PDB file of C-alpha atoms in Angstrom:
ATOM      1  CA  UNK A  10     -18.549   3.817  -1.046  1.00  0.00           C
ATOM      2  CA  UNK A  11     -15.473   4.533  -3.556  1.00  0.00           C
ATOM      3  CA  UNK A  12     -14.115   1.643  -5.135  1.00  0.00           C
ATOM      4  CA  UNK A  13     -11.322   1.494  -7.711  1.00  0.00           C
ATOM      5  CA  UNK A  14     -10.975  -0.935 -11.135  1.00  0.00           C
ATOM      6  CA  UNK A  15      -7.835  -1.114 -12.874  1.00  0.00           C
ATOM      7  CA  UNK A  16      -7.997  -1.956 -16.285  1.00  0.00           C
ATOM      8  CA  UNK A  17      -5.289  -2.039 -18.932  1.00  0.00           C
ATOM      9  CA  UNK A  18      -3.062  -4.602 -21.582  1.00  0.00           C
ATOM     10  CA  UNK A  19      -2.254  -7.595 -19.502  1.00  0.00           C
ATOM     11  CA  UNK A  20       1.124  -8.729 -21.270  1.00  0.00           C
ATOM     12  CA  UNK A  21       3.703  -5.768 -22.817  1.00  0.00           C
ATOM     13  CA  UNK A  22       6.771  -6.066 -24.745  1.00  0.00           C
ATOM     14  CA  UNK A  23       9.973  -5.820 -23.523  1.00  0.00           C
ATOM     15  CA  UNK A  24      11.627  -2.357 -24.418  1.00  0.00           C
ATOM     16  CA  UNK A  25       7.529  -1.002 -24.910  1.00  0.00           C
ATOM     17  CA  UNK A  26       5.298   0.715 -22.541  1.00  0.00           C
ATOM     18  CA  UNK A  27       2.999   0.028 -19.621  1.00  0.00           C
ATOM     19  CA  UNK A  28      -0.540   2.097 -19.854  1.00  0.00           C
ATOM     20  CA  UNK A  29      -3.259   1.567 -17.176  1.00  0.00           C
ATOM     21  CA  UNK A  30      -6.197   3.313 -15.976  1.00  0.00           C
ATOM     22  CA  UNK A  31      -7.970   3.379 -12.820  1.00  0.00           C
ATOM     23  CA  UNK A  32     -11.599   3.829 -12.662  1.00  0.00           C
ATOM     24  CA  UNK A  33     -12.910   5.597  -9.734  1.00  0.00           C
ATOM     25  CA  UNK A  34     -16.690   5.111  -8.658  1.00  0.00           C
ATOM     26  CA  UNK A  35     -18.230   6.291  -5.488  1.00  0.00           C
ATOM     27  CA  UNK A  36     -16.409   9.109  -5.124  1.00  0.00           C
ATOM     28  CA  UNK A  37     -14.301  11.767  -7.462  1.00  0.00           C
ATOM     29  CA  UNK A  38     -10.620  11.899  -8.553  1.00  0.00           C
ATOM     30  CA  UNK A  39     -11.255  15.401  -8.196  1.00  0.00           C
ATOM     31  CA  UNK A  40     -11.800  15.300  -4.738  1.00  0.00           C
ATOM     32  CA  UNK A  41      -9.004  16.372  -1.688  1.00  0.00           C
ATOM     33  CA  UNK A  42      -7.179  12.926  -1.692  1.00  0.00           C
ATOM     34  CA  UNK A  43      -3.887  11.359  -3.739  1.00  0.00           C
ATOM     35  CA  UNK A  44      -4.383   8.667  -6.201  1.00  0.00           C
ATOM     36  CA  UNK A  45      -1.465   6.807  -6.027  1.00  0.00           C
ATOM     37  CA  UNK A  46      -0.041   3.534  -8.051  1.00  0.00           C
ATOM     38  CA  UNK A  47       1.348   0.762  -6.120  1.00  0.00           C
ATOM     39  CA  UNK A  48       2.793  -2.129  -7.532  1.00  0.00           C
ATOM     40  CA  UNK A  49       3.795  -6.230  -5.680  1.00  0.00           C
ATOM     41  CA  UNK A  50       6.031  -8.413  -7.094  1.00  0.00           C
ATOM     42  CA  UNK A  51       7.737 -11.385  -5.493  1.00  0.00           C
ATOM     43  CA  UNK A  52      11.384 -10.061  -5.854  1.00  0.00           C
ATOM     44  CA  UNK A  53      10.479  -6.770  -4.866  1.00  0.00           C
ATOM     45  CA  UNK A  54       7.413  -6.975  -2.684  1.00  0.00           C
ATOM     46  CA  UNK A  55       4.850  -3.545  -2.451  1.00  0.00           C
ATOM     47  CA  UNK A  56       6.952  -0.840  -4.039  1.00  0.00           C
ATOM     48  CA  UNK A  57       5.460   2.085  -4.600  1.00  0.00           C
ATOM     49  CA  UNK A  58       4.955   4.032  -8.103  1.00  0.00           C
ATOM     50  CA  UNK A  59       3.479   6.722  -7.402  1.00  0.00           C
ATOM     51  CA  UNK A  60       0.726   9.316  -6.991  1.00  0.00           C
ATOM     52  CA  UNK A  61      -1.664  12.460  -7.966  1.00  0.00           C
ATOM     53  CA  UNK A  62      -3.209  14.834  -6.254  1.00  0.00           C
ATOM     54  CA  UNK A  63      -6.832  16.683  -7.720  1.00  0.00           C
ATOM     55  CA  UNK A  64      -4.927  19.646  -8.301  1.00  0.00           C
ATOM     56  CA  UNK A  65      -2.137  17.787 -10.694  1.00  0.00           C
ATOM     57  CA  UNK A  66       0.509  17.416  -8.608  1.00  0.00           C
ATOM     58  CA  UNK A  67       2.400  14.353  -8.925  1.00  0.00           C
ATOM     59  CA  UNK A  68       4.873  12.792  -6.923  1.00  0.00           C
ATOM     60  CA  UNK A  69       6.658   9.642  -8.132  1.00  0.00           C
ATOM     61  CA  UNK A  70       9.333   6.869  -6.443  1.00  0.00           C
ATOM     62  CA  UNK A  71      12.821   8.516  -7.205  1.00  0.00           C
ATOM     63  CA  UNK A  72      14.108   4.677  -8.651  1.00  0.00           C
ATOM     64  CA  UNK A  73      11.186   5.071 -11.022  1.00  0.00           C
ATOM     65  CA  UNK A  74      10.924   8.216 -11.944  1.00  0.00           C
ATOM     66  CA  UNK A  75      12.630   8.516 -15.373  1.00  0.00           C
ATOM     67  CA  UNK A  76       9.831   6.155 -17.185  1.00  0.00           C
ATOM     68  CA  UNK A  77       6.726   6.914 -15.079  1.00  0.00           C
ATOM     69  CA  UNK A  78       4.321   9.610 -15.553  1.00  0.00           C
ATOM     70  CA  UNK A  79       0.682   9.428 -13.658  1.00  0.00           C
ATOM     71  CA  UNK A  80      -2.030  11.826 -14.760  1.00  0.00           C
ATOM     72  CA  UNK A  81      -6.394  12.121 -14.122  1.00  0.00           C
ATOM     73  CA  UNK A  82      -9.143  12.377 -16.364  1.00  0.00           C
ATOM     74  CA  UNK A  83     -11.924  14.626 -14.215  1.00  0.00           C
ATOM     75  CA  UNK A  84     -14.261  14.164 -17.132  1.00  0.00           C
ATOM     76  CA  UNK A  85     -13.832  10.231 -17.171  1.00  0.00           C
ATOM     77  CA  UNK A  86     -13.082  10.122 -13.356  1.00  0.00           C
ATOM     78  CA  UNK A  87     -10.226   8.205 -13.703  1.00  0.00           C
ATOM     79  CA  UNK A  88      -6.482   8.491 -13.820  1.00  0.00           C
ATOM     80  CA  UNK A  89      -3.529   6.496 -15.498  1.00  0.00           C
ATOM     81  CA  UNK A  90      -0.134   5.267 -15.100  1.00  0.00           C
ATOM     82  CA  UNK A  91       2.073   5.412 -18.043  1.00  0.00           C
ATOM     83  CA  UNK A  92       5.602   3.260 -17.088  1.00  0.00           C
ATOM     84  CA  UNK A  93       8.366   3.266 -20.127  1.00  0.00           C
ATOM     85  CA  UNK A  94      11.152   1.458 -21.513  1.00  0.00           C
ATOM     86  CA  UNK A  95       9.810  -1.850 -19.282  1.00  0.00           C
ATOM     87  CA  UNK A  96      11.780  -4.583 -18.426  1.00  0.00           C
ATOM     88  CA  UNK A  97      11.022  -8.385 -16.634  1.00  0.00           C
ATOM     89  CA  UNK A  98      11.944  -6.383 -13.824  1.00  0.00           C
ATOM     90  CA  UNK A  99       8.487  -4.852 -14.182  1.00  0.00           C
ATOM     91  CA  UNK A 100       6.275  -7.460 -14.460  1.00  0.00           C
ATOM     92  CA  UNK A 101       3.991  -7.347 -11.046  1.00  0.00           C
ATOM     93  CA  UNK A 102       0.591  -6.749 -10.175  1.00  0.00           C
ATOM     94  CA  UNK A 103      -0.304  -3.077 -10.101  1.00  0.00           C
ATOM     95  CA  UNK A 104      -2.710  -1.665  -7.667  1.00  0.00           C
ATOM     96  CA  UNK A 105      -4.167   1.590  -7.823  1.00  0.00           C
ATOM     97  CA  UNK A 106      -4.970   2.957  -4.247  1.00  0.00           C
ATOM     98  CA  UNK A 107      -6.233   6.022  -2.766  1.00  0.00           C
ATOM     99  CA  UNK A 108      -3.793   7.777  -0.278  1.00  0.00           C
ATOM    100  CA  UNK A 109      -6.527   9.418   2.122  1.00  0.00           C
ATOM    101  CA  UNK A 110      -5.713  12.386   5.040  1.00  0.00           C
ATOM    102  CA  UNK A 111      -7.058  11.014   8.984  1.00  0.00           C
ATOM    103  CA  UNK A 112      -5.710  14.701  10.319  1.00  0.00           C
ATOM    104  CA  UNK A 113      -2.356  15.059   9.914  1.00  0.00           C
ATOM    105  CA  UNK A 114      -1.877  11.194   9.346  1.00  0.00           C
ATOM    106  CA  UNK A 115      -2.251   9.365   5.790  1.00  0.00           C
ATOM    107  CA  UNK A 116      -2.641   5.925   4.801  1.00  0.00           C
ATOM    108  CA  UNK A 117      -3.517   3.791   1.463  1.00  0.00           C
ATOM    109  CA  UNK A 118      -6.993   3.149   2.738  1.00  0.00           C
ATOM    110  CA  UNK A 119      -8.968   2.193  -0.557  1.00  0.00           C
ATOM    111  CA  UNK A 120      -7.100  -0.277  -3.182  1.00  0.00           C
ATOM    112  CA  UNK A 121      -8.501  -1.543  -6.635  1.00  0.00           C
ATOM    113  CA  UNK A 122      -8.112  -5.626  -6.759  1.00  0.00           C
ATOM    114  CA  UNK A 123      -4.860  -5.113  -9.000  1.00  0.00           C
ATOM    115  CA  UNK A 124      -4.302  -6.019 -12.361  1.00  0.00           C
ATOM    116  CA  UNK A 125      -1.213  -8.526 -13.202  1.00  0.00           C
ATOM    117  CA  UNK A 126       1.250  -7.155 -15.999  1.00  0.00           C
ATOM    118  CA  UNK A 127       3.716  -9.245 -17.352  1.00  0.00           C
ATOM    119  CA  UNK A 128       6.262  -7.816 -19.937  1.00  0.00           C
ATOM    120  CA  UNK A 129       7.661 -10.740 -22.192  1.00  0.00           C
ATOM    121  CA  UNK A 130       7.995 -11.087 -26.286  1.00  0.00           C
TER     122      UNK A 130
ATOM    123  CA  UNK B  29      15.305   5.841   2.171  1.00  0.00           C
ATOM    124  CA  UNK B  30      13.950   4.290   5.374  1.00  0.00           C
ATOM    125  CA  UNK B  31      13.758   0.634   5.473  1.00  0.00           C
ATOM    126  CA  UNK B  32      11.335  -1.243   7.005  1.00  0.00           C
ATOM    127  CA  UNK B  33      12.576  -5.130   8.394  1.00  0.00           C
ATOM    128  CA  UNK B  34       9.543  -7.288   9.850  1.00  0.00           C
ATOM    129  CA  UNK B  35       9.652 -10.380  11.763  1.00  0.00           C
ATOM    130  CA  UNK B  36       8.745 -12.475  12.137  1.00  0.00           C
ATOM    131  CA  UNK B  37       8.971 -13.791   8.697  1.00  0.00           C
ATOM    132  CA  UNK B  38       6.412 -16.330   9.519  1.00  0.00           C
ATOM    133  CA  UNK B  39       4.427 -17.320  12.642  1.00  0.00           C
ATOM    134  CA  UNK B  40       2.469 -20.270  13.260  1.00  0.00           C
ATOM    135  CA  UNK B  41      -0.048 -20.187  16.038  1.00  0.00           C
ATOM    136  CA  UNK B  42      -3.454 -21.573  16.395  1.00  0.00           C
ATOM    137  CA  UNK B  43      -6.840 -19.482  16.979  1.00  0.00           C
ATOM    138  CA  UNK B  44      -7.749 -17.841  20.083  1.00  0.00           C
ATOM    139  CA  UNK B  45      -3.843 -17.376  20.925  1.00  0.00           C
ATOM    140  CA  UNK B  46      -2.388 -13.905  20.854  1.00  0.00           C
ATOM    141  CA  UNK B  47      -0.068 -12.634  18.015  1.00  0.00           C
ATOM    142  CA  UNK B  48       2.743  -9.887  18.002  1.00  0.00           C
ATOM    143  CA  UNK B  49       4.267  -8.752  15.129  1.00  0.00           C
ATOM    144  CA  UNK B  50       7.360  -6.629  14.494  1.00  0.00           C
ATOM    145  CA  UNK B  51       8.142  -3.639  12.093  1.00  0.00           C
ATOM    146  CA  UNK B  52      11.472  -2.263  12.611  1.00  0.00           C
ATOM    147  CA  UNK B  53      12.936   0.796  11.236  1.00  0.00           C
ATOM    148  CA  UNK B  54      15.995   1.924   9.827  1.00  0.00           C
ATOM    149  CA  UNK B  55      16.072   5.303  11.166  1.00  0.00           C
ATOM    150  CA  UNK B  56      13.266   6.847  13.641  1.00  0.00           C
ATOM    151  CA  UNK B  57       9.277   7.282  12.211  1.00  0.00           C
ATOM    152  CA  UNK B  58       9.021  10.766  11.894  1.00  0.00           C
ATOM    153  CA  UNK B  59       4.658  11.830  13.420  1.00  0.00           C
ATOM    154  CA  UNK B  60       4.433   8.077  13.807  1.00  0.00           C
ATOM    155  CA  UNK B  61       3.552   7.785   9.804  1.00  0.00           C
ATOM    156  CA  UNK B  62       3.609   4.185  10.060  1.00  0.00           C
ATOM    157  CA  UNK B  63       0.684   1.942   8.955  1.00  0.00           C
ATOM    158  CA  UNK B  64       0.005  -1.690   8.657  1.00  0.00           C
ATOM    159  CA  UNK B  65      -2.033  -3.698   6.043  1.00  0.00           C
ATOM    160  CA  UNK B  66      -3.193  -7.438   6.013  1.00  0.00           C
ATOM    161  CA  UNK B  67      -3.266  -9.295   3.023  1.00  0.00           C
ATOM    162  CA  UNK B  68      -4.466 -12.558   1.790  1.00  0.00           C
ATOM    163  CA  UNK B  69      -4.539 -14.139  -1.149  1.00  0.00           C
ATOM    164  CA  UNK B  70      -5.846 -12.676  -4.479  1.00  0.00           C
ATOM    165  CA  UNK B  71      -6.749  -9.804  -2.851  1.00  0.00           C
ATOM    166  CA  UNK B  72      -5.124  -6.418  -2.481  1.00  0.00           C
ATOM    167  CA  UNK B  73      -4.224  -4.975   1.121  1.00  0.00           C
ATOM    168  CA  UNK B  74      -6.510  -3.898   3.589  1.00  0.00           C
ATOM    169  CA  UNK B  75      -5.537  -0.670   5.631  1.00  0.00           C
ATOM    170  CA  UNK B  76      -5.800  -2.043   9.463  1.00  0.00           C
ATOM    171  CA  UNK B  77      -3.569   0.586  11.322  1.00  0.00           C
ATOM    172  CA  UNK B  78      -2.400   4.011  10.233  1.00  0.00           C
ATOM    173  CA  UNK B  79      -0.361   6.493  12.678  1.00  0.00           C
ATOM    174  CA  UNK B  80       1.109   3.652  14.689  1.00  0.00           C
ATOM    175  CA  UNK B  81      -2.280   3.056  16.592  1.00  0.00           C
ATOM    176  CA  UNK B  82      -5.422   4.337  14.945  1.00  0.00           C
ATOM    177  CA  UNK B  83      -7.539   1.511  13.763  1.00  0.00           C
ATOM    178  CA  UNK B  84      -9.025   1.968  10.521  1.00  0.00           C
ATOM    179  CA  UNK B  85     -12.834   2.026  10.079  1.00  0.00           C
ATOM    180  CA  UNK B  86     -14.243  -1.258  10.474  1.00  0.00           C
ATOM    181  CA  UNK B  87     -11.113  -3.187  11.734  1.00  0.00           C
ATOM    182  CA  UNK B  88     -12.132  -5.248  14.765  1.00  0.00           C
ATOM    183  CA  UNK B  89     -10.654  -4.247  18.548  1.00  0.00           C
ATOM    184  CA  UNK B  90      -8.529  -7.371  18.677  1.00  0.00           C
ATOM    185  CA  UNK B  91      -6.034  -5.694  16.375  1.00  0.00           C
ATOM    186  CA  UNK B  92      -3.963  -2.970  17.715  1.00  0.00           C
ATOM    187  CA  UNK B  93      -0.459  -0.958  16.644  1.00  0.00           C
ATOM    188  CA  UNK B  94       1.745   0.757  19.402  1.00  0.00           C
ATOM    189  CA  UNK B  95       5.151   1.686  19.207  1.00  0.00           C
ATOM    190  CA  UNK B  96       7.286   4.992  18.000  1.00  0.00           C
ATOM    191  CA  UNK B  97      10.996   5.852  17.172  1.00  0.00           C
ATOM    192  CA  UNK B  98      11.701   2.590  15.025  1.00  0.00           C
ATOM    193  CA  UNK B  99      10.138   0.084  16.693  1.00  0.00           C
ATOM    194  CA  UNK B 100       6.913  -0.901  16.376  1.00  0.00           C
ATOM    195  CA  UNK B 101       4.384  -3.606  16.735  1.00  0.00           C
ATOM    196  CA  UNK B 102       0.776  -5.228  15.690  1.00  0.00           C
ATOM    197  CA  UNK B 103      -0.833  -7.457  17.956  1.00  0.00           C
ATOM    198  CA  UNK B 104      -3.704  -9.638  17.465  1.00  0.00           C
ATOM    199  CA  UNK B 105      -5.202 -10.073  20.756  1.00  0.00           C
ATOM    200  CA  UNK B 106      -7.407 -13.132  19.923  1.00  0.00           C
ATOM    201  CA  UNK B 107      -6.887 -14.934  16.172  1.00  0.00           C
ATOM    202  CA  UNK B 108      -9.918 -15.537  14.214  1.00  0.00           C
ATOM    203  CA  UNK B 109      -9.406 -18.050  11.792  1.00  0.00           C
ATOM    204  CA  UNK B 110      -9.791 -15.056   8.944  1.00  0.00           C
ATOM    205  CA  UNK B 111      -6.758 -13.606  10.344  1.00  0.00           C
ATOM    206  CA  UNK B 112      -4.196 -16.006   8.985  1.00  0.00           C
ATOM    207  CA  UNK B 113      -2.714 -13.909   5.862  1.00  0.00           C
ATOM    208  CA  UNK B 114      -0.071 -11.666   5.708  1.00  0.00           C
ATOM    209  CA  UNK B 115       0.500  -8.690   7.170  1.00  0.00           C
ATOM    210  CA  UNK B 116       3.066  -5.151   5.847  1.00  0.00           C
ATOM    211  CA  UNK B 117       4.091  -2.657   7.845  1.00  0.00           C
ATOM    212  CA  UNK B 118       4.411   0.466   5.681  1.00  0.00           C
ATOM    213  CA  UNK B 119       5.657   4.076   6.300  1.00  0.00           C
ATOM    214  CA  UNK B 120       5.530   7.662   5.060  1.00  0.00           C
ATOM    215  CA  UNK B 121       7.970  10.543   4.437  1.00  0.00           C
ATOM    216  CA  UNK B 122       6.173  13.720   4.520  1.00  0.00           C
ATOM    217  CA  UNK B 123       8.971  15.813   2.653  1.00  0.00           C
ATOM    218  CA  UNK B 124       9.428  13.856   0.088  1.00  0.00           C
ATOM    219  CA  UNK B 125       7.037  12.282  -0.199  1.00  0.00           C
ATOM    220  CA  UNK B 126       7.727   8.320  -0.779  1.00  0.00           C
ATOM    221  CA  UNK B 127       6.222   5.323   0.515  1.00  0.00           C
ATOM    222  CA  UNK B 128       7.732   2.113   1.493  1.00  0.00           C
ATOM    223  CA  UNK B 129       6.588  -1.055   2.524  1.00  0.00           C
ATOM    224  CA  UNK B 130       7.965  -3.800   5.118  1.00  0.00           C
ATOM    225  CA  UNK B 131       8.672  -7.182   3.278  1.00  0.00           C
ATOM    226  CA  UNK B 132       6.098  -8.815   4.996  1.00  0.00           C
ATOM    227  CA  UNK B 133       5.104 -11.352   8.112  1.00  0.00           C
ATOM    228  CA  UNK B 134       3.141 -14.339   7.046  1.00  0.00           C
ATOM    229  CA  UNK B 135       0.900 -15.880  10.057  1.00  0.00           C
ATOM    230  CA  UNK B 136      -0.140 -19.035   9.489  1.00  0.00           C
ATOM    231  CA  UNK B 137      -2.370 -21.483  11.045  1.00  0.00           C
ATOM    232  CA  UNK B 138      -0.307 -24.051  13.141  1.00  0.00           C
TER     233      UNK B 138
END
């Protein structure tokens, strides 16, 4: 059974950067599905950040995609979210989630429990 | 973008009545990429529906997703007292790709 784990700095500086990683067990970020970053916050509800695939492609929300950059670890089995130049406007709970293929249908159908972020001084 | 407008905001019913929910789309669901979650609180959300009607694995028969175009809907035939929480409606755009979310229907225990 895969499960996720975010883990990362719970409180960031305004004007500083965001780093989290997402600890994959039960399965392998190597394997033929997107690891994807989803955030929910209550201004802007679920947004989502954006994703990975095994083979390095990345994909990322167009409003975000200046200051984001997601990349995987295969030899830690994990992969990361790197958000810069935050603002209050970021503060949320992040969720790392795996976007998995049923045919030629997809859905987020694994989430970690989400880790709350909260950028103040 | 496609947006996503659910309602209702909130419903309050008791257990053992029926529930319908609404997801409404800006412009038509291309392949029916639309999914719904349920949520409750603390927790992250749990994949119930994906392609408009396919059930997840696991998810009890008393929920089901039909629509197609921009309209669409998840019913709970029979509420369970575990099924009070909220529920998203969320689609997919192949090309781009990007993700977005419905803002959410709350159903709550009357």
């Amino acid at each position: 059974q895969v499960k996720l784990q975010e883990s990362g700095p719970g409180l960031v500086n305004p004007s500083g950067t965001l780093s989290l990683t997402c600890s994959i067990s039960g399965g392998a970020v190597s394997s033929s599905n997107w690891w994807s970053w989803v955030r929910q916050s209550p201004r802007k509800g679920l947004e989502w950040i954006g994703e990975i695939y095994h083979n390095g492609e990345t994909y990322y929300n167009p409003s975000l995609k200046s200051r984001v950059t997601i990349s995987a670890d295969k030899s830690k089995n994990q992969f990361s979210l790197i958000l810069t130049s935050v603002t209050a406007a970021d503060t949320a709970v992040y969720y790392c989630a795996r976007r998995r293929r049923f045919g030629d249908l997809f859905a987020f159908d694994i989430w970690g429990q989400g880790t709350m972020v909260i950028v103040s001084s | 973008e496609i947006l996503l407008t659910q309602s209702p905001g909130t419903l309050s019913l008791s257990p053992g009545e029926r529930a319908t929910l609404s997801c409404r789309a800006s412009q038509s669901v291309s392949n029916n990429y639309l999914a719904w979650y349920q949520q409750k609180p603390g927790q992250p959300p749990r994949l119930l529906i994906y392609g408009a009607s396919y059930r997840a694995t696991g998810i009890p028969d008393r929920f089901s997703g039909s629509g197609s175009g921009t309209d669409f809907t998840l019913s709970i035939s029979r509420l369970e007292p575990e099924d009070f929480a909220v529920y998203y409606c969320q689609h997919y755009v192949s090309s781009s790709p990007m993700y977005t979310f419905g803002q959410g229907s709350k159903l709550e225990i009357k």
